Short mmCIF file of C-alpha atoms and ligand atoms in Angstrom, two decimals:
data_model
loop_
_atom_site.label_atom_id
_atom_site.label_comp_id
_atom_site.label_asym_id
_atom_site.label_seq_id
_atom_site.Cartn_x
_atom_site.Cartn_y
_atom_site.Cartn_z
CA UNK N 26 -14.67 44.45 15.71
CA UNK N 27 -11.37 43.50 15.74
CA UNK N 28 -9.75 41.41 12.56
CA UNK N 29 -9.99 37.97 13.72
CA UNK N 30 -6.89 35.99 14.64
CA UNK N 31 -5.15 33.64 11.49
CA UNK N 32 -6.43 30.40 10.68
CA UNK N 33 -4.02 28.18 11.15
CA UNK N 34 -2.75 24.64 10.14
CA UNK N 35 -1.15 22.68 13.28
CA UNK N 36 1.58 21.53 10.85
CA UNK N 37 2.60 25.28 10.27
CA UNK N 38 2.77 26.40 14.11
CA UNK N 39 6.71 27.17 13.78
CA UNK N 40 6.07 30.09 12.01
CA UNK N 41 2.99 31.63 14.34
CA UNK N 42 5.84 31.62 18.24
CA UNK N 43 4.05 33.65 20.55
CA UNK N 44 1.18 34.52 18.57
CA UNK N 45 -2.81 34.05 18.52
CA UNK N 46 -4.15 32.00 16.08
CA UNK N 47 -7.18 29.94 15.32
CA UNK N 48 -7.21 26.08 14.72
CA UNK N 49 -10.31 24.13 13.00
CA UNK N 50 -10.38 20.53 13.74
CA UNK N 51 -11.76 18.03 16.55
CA UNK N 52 -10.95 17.16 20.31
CA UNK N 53 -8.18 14.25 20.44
CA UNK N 54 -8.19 13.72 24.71
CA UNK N 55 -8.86 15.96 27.51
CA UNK N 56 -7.25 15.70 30.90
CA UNK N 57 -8.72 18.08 33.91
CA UNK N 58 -6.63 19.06 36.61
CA UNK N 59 -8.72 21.52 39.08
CA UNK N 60 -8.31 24.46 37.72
CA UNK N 61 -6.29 23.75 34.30
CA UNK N 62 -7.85 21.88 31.63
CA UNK N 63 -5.35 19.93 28.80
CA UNK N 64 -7.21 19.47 25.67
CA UNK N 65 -5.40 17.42 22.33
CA UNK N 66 -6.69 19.01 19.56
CA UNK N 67 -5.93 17.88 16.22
CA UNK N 68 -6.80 19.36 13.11
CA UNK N 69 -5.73 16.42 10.49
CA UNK N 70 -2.00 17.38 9.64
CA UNK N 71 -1.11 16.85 13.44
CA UNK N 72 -1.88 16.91 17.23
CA UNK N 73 -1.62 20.40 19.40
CA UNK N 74 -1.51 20.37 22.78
CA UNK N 75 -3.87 23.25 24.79
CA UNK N 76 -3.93 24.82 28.20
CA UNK N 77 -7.59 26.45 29.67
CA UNK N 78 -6.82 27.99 32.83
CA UNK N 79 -10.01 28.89 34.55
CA UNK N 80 -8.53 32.14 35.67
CA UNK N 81 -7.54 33.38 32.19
CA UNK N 82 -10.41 32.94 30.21
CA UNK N 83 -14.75 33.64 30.76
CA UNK N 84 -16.45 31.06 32.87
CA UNK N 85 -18.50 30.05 29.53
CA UNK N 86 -15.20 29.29 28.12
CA UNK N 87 -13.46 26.74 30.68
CA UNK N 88 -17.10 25.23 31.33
CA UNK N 89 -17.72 24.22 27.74
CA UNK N 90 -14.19 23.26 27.94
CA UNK N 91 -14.75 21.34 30.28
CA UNK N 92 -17.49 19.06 29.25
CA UNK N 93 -15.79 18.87 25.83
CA UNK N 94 -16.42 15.13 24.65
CA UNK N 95 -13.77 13.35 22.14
CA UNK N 96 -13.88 14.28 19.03
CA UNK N 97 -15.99 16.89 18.95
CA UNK N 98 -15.43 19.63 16.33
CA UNK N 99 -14.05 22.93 17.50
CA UNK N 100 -12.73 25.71 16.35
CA UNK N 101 -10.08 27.33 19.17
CA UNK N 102 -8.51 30.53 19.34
CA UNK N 103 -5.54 30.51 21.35
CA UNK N 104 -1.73 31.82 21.73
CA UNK N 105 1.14 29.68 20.19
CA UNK N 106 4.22 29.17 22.78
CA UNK N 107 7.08 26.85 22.08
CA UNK N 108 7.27 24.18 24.61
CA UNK N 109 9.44 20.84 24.17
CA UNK N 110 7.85 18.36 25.81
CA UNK N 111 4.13 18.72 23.62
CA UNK N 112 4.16 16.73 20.49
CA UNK N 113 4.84 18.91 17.48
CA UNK N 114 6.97 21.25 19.38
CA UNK N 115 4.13 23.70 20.34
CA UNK N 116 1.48 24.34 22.89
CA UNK N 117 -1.37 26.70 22.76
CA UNK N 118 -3.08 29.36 25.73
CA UNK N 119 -6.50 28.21 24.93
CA UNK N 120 -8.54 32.07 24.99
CA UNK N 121 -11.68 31.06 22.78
CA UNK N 122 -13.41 27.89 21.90
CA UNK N 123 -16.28 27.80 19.23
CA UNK N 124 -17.79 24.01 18.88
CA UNK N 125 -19.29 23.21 16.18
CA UNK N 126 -21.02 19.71 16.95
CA UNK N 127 -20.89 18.99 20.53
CA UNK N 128 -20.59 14.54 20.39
CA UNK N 129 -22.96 13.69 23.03
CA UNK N 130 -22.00 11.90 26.12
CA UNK N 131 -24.48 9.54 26.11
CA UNK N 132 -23.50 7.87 22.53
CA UNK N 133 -19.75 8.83 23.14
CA UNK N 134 -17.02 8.13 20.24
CA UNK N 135 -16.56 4.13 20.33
CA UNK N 136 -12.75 4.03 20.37
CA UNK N 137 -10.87 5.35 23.75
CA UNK N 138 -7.11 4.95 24.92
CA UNK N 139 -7.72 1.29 26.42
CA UNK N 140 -7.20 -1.22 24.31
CA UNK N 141 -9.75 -2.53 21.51
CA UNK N 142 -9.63 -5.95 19.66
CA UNK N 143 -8.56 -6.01 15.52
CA UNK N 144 -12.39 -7.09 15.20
CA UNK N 145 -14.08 -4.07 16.64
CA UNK N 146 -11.08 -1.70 15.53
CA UNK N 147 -12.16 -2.80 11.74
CA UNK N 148 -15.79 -2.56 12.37
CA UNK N 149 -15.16 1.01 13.30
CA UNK N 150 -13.03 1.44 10.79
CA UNK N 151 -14.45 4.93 9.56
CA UNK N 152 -14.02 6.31 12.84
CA UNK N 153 -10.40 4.57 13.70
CA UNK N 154 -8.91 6.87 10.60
CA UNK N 155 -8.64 9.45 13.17
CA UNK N 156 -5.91 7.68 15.54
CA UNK N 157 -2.62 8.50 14.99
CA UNK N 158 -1.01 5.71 14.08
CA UNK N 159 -3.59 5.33 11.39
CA UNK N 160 -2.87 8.76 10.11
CA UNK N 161 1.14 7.68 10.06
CA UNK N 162 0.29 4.47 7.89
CA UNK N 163 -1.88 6.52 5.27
CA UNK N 164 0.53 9.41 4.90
CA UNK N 165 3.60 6.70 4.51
CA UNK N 166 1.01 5.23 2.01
CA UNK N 167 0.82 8.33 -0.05
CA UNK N 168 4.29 9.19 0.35
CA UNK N 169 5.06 5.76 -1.34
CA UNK N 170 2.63 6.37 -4.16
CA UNK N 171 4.18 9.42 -4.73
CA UNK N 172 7.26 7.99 -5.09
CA UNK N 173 6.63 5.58 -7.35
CA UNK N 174 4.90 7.88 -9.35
CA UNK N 175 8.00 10.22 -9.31
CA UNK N 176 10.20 7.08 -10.33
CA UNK N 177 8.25 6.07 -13.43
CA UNK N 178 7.57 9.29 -14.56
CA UNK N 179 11.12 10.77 -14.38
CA UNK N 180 12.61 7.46 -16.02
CA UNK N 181 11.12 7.58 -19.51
CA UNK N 182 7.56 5.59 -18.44
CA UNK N 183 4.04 7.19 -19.83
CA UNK N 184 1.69 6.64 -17.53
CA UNK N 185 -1.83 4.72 -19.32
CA UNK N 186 -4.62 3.63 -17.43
CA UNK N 187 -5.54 -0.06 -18.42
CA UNK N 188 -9.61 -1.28 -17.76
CA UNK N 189 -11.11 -2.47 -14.19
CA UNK N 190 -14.74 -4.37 -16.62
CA UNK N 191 -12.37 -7.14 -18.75
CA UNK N 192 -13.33 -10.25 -20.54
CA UNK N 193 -11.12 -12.47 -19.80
CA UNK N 194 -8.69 -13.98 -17.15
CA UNK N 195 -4.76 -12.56 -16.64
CA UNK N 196 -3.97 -14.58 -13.38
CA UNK N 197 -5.74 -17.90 -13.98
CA UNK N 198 -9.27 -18.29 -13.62
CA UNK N 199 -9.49 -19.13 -9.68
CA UNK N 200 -9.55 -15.34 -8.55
CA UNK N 201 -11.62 -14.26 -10.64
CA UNK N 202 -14.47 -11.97 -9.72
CA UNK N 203 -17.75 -12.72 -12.45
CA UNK N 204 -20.32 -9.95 -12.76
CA UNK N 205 -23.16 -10.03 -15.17
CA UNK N 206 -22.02 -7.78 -18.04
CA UNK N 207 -25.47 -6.29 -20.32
CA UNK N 208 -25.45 -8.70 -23.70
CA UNK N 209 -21.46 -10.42 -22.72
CA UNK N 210 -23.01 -12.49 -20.04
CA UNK N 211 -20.07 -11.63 -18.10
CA UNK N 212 -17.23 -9.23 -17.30
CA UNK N 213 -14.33 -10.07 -14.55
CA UNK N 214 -12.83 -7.18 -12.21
CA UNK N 215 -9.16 -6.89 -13.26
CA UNK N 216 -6.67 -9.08 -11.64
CA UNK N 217 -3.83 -6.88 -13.14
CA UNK N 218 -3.49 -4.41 -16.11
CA UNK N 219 -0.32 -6.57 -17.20
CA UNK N 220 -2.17 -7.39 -21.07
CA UNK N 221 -3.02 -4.56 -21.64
CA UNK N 222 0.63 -2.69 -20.77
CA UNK N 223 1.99 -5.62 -23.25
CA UNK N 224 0.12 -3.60 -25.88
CA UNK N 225 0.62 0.13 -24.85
CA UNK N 226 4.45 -0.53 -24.37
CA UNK N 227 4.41 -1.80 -27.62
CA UNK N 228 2.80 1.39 -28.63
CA UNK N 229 5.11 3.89 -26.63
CA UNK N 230 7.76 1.83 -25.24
CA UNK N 231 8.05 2.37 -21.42
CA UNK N 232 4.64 2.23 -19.70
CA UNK N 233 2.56 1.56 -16.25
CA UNK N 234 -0.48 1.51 -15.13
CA UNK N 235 -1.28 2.06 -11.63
CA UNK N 236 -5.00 1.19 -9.98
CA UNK N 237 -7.50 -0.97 -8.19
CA UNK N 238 -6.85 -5.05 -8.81
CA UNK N 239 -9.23 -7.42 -7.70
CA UNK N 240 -8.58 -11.36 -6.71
CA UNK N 241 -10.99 -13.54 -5.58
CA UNK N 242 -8.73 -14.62 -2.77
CA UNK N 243 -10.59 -17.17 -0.81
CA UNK N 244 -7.39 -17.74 1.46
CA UNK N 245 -7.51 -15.89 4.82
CA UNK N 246 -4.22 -14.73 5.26
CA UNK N 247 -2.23 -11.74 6.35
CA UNK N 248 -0.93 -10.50 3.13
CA UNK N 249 -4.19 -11.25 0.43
CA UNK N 250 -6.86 -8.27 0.06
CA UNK N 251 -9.62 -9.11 -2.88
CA UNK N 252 -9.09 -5.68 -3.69
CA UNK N 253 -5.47 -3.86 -3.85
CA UNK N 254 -3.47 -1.78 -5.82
CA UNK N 255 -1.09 -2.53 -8.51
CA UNK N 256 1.52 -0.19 -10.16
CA UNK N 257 2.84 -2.53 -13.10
CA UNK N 258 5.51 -0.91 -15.22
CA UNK N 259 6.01 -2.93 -19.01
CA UNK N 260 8.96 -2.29 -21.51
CA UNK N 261 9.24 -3.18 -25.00
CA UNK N 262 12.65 -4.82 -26.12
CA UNK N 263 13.46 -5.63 -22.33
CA UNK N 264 14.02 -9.07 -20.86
CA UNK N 265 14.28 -10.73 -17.67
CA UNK N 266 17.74 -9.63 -16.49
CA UNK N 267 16.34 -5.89 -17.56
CA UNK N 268 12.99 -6.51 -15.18
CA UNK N 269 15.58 -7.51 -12.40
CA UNK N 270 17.92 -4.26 -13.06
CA UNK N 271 14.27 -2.27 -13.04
CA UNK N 272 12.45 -3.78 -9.85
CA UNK N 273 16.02 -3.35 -7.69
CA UNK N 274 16.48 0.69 -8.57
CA UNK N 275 13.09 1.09 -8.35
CA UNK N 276 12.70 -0.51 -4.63
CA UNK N 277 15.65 1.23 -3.65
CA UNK N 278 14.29 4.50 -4.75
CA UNK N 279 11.11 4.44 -3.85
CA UNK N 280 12.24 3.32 0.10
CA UNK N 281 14.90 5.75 0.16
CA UNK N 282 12.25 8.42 -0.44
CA UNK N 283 9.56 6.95 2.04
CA UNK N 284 12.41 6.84 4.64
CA UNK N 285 13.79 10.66 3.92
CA UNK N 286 9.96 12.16 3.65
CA UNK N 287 8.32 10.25 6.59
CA UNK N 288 10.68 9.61 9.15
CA UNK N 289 8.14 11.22 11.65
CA UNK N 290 5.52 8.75 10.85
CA UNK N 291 7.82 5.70 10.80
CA UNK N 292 8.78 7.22 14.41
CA UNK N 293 5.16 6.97 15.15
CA UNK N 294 4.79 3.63 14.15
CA UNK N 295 7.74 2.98 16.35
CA UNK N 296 9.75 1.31 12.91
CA UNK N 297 13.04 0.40 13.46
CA UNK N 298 14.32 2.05 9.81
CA UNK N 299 17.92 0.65 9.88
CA UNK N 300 16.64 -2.56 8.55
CA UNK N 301 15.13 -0.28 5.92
CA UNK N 302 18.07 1.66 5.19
CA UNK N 303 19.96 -1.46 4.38
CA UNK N 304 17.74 -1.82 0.96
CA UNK N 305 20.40 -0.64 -1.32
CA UNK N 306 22.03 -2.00 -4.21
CA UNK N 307 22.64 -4.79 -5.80
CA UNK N 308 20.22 -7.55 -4.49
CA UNK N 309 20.77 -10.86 -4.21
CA UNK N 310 19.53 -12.72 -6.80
CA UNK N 311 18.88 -16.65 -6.62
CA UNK N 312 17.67 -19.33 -9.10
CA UNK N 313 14.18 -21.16 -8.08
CA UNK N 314 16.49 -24.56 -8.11
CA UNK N 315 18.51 -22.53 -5.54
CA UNK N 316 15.90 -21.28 -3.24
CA UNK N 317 14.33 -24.88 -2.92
CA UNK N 318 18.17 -26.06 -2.11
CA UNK N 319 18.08 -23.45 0.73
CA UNK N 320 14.86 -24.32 2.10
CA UNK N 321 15.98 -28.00 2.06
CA UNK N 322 18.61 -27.54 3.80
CA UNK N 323 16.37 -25.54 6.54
CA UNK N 324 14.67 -28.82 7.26
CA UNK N 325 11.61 -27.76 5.10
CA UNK N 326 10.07 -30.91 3.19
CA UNK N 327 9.88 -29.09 -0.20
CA UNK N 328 9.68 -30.72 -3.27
CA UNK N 329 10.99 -28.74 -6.35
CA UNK N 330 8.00 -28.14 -8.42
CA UNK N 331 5.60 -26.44 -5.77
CA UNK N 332 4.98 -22.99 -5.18
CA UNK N 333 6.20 -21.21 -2.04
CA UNK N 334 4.55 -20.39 0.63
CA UNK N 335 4.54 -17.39 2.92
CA UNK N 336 6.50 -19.72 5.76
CA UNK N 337 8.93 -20.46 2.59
CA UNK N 338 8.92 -16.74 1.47
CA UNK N 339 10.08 -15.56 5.24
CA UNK N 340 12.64 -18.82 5.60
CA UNK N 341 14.36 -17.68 2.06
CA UNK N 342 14.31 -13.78 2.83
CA UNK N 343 15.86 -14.50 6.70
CA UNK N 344 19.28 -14.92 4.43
CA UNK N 345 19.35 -11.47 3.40
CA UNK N 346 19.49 -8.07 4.50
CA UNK N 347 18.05 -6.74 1.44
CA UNK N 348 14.99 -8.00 -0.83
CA UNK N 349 15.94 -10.91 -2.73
CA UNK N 350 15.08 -11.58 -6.41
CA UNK N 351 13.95 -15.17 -6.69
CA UNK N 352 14.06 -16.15 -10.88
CA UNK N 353 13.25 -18.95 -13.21
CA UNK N 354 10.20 -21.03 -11.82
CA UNK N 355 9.01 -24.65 -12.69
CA UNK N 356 6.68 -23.45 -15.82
CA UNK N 357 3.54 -25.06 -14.08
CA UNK N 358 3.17 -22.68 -11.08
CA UNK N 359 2.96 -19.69 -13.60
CA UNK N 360 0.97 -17.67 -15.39
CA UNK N 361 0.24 -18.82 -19.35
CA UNK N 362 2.17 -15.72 -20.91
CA UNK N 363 5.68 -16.36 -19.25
CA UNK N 364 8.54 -17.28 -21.54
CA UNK N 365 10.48 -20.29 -21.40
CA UNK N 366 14.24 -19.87 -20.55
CA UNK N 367 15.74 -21.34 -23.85
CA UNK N 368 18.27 -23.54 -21.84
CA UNK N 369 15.67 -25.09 -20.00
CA UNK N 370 12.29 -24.43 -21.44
CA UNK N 371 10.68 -26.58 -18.23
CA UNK N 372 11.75 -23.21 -16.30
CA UNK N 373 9.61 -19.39 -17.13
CA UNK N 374 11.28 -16.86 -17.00
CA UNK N 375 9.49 -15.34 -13.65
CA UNK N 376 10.98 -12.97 -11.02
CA UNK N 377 9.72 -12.70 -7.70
CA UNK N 378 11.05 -9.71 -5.61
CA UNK N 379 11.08 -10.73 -1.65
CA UNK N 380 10.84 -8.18 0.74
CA UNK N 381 13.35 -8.95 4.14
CA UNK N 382 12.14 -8.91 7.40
CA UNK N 383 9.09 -12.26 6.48
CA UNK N 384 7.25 -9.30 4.43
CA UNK N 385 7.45 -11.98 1.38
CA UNK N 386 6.75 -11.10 -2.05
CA UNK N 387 6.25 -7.61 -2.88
CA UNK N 388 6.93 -7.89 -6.78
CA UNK N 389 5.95 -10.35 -9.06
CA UNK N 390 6.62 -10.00 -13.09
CA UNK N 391 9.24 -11.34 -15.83
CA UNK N 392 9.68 -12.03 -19.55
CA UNK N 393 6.57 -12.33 -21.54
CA UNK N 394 6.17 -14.99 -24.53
CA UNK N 395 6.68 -12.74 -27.87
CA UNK N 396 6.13 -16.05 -30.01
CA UNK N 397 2.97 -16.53 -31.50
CA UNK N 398 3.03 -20.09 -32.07
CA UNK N 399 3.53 -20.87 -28.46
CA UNK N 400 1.20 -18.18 -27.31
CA UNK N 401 -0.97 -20.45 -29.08
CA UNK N 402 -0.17 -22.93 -27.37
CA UNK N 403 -0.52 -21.67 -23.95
CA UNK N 404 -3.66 -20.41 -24.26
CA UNK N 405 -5.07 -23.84 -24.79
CA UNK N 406 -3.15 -25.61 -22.41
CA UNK N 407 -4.63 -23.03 -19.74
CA UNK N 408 -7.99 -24.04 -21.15
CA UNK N 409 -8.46 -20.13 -22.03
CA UNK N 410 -11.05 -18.60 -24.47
CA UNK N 411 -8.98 -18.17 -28.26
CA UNK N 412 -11.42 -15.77 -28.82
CA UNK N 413 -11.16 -13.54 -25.37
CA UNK N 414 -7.14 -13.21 -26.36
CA UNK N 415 -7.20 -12.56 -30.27
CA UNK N 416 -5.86 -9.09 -29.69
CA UNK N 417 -3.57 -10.16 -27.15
CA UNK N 418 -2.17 -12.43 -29.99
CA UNK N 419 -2.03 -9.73 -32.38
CA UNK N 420 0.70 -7.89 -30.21
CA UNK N 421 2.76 -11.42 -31.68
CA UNK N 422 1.58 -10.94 -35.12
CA UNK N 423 3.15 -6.83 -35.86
CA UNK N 424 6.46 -6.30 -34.65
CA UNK N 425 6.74 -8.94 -31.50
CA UNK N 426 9.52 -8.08 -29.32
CA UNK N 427 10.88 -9.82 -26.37
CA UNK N 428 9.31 -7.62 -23.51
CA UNK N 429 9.13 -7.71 -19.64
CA UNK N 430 7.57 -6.05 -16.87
CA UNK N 431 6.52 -6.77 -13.16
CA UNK N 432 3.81 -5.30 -10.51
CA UNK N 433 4.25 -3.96 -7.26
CA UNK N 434 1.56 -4.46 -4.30
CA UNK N 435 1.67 -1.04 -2.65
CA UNK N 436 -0.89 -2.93 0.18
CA UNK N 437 2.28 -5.41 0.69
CA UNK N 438 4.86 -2.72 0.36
CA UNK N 439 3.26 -0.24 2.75
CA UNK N 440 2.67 -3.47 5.40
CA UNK N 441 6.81 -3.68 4.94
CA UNK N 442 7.55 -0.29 5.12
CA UNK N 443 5.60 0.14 8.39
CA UNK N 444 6.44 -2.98 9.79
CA UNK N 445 2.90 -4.09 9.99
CA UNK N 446 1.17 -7.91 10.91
CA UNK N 447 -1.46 -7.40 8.74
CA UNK N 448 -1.70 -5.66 5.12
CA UNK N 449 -5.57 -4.77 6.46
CA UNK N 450 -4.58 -1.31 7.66
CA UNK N 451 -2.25 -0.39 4.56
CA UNK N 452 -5.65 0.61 3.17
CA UNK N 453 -8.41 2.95 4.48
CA UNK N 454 -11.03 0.38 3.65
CA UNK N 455 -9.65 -2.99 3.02
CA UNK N 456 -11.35 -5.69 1.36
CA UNK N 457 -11.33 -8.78 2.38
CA UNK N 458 -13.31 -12.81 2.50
CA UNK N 459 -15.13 -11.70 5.46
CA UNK N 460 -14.69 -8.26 5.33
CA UNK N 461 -16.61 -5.71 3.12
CA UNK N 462 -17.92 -3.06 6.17
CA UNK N 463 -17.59 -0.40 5.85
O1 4AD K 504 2.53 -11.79 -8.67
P1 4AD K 504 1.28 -11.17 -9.20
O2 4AD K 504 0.07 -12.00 -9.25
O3 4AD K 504 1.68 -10.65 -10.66
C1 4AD K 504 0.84 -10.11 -11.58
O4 4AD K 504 -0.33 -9.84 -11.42
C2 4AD K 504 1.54 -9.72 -12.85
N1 4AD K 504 0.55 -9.74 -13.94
C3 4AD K 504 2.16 -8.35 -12.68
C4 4AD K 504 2.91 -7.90 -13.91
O5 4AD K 504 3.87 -8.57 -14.30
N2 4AD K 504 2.52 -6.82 -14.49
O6 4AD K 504 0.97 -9.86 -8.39
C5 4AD K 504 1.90 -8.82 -8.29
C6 4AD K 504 1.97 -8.29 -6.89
C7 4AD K 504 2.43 -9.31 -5.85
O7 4AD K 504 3.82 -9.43 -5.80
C8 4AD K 504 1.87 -8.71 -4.57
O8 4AD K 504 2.70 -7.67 -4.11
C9 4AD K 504 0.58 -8.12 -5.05
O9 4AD K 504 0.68 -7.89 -6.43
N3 4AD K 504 -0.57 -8.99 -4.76
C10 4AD K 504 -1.43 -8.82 -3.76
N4 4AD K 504 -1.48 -7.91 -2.77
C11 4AD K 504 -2.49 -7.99 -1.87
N5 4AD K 504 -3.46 -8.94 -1.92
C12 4AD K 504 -3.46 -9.88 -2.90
N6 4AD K 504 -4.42 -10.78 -2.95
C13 4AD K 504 -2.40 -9.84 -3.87
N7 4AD K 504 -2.09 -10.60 -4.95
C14 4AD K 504 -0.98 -10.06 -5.47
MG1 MG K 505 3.16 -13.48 -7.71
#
């Protein structure tokens, strides 16, 4: 018996002109035409484009062909040929088809061509993975996480894991997420690793931490999942102008990278990447004060003091070309462990990056209090446990330093990135107030 032909990887078919290969993966689409059948395979890194003509191949071959269903799982054996017009530059002289798991026509796969609501897309969320637009998002995803791996790693940052099970509260207690913890009572699902960097960066100076956060977001909107992730760098002996310099070279790098390693998949997505190749340095930076004085003068009844919303996010980003850095907030719409600017202690020292385009904030972090007095202080103004945050307080009590970090939604980034609506498909499973299937 004769060897049989290579197994092949559809992503690799430059290097296989004019030769017979073998491809694993499943049926995409299937258009017949007499005689000639057109089969989409694709095989998970892209989509090949076949030809069965009934004259070239065994009668068994074209009819199983033929009553191929979508997304059944095949293994082909074929001839490579370039051709321009087929997607990925190459089409195949289907010779051989081997299927493993025929899908049967009566319970045939849920999602066609035509056009399916949001609703039923999530529902069948397991089985819309396979489109290709979804495969576009997820690799940009992974190219971005790569990147921002890259970007800490090569600039001095040690990568430590911080815990999911915690005791207390980081981003006040409304989004919190109780579960019944053995003899605790109860345990709360991370809303960000930020405490716990404050006391590995004053162990090894740069750090981040990089995993699953969890909010209890009971708003219904199209940038809150109750479960996202969070890469939060933290630096010892760094203040809020440093966090600034550090969230602009890291956007900058991290995009540049997504935009020079996926440019196929932003094609996909049909992206227009100019507006993402304007992200460069520097970035505009503007006061709170400031931004209310802009939306004010937008006609927007704002009254300095409130938070933004994500109508006020996309009215102050409209400005700019590039994200803008939005610093020093009223001290009552922030977190309890923000330092005061000493000129105006009413103000923390907060930075907000927002991402152009009405993306809205992407980054949120600043200057953390290194006093222990007012730490103190904070913590029972906030109404939080003394007890929970001892440790926390120690980090003031042996060599406080001023210190500053920020965290970066890679949900909201990868929403930007790809231009999305809706943060929901920046994930493979998102989780959401009325969404936890599948
Ligand atoms: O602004 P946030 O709440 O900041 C913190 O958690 C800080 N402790 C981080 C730090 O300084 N280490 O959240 C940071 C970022 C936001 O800018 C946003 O991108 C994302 O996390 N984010 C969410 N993304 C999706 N769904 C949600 N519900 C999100 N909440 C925050
Ligand atoms: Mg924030």
């Amino acid at each position: 018996m004769a060897d049989a032909p290579p197994l092949i990887h559809i992503d690799r078919a430059s290097g296989f002109d004019g030769q017979t290969v073998r491809l694993r993966g499943w049926l995409h689409n299937l258009r017949r035409s007499g005689k000639i059948l057109f089969p989409t395979f694709r095989d998970g890194t892209g989509f090949m484009q076949g030809v069965v003509v009934k004259a070239a191949v065994a009668p068994e071959t074209f009819e199983s062909c033929r009553h191929l269903t979508h997304e059944s799982s095949v293994e082909v054996t074929g001839e490579l040929h370039k051709e321009d017009r087929a997607p990925g530059g190459f089409e195949m002289e289907v010779s051989d088809i081997r299927i493993l798991q025929q899908v049967s026509a009566e319970d045939p796969f849920p999602i066609t061509p035509k056009e399916h609501g949001v609703d039923f897309l999530m529902n069948q969320r397991h089985l819309w993975l396979r489109s290709r637009r979804q495969h576009a998002i997820l690799r940009v995803r992974h190219e971005l996480i790569r990147a921002v791996r890259d970007y800490f790693d090569n600039n001095g940052f040690t990568l430590v894991d911080t815990p999911i099970l915690t005791p207390a509260a980081c981003e006040g207690t409304t989004t919190l997420f109780e579960i019944p913890y053995f003899d605790y009572g109860s345990a709360y699902l991370t809303q960000s690793g930020q405490l716990y960097n404050e006391a590995t960066a004053a162990a090894l100076g740069k750090t981040y931490c990089f995993g699953p956060t969890f909010r209890a977001e009971k708003s219904k909107t199209r940038r809150h999942l109750t479960e996202f992730w969070m890469v939060e760098p933290e630096m010892a002996y760094a203040t809020i102008d440093d966090v600034m310099d550090l969230a602009e070279d890291f956007l900058v790098s991290v995009i540049q990278r997504v935009l020079q390693e996926r440019a196929s998949e932003l094609k996909t997505l049909e992206r227009d990447t100019s507006q993402l190749e304007k992200v460069v340095k520097p970035f505009p930076r503007i006061s709170y004060d400031d931004a209310v004085e802009r939306l004010k003068e937008k006609g927007v009844a704002f009254e300095w003091g409130g938070d933004f919303g994500g109508t006020d996010e996309t009215l102050l980003s409209e400005d700019f070309d590039q994200p803008v850095i939005v610093h020093r907030f009223p001290m009552a719409i922030k977190a309890f462990y923000m330092q005061p600017d000493e000129e105006r202690p009413e103000l923390a020292l907060g930075v907000d990056v927002l991402a152009p385009e009405g993306y809205g904030e992407v980054i949120g972090g600043g200057q953390r209090i290194h006093d222990y007095e007012l730490l103190v202080k904070r913590l029972e103004e906030h109404h939080l446990p003394r007890e929970a945050f001892e440790w926390y307080l120690d980090l003031r009590k042996y060599g406080s330093v001023p210190h500053s970090g920020f965290g970066l939604g890679i949900e909201r980034c990868v929403g930007w990135i790809c231009g999305l609506e809706h943060v929901r498909e920046t994930i493979a499973f998102p989780r959401m107030l009325y969404r936890m299937h599948p």
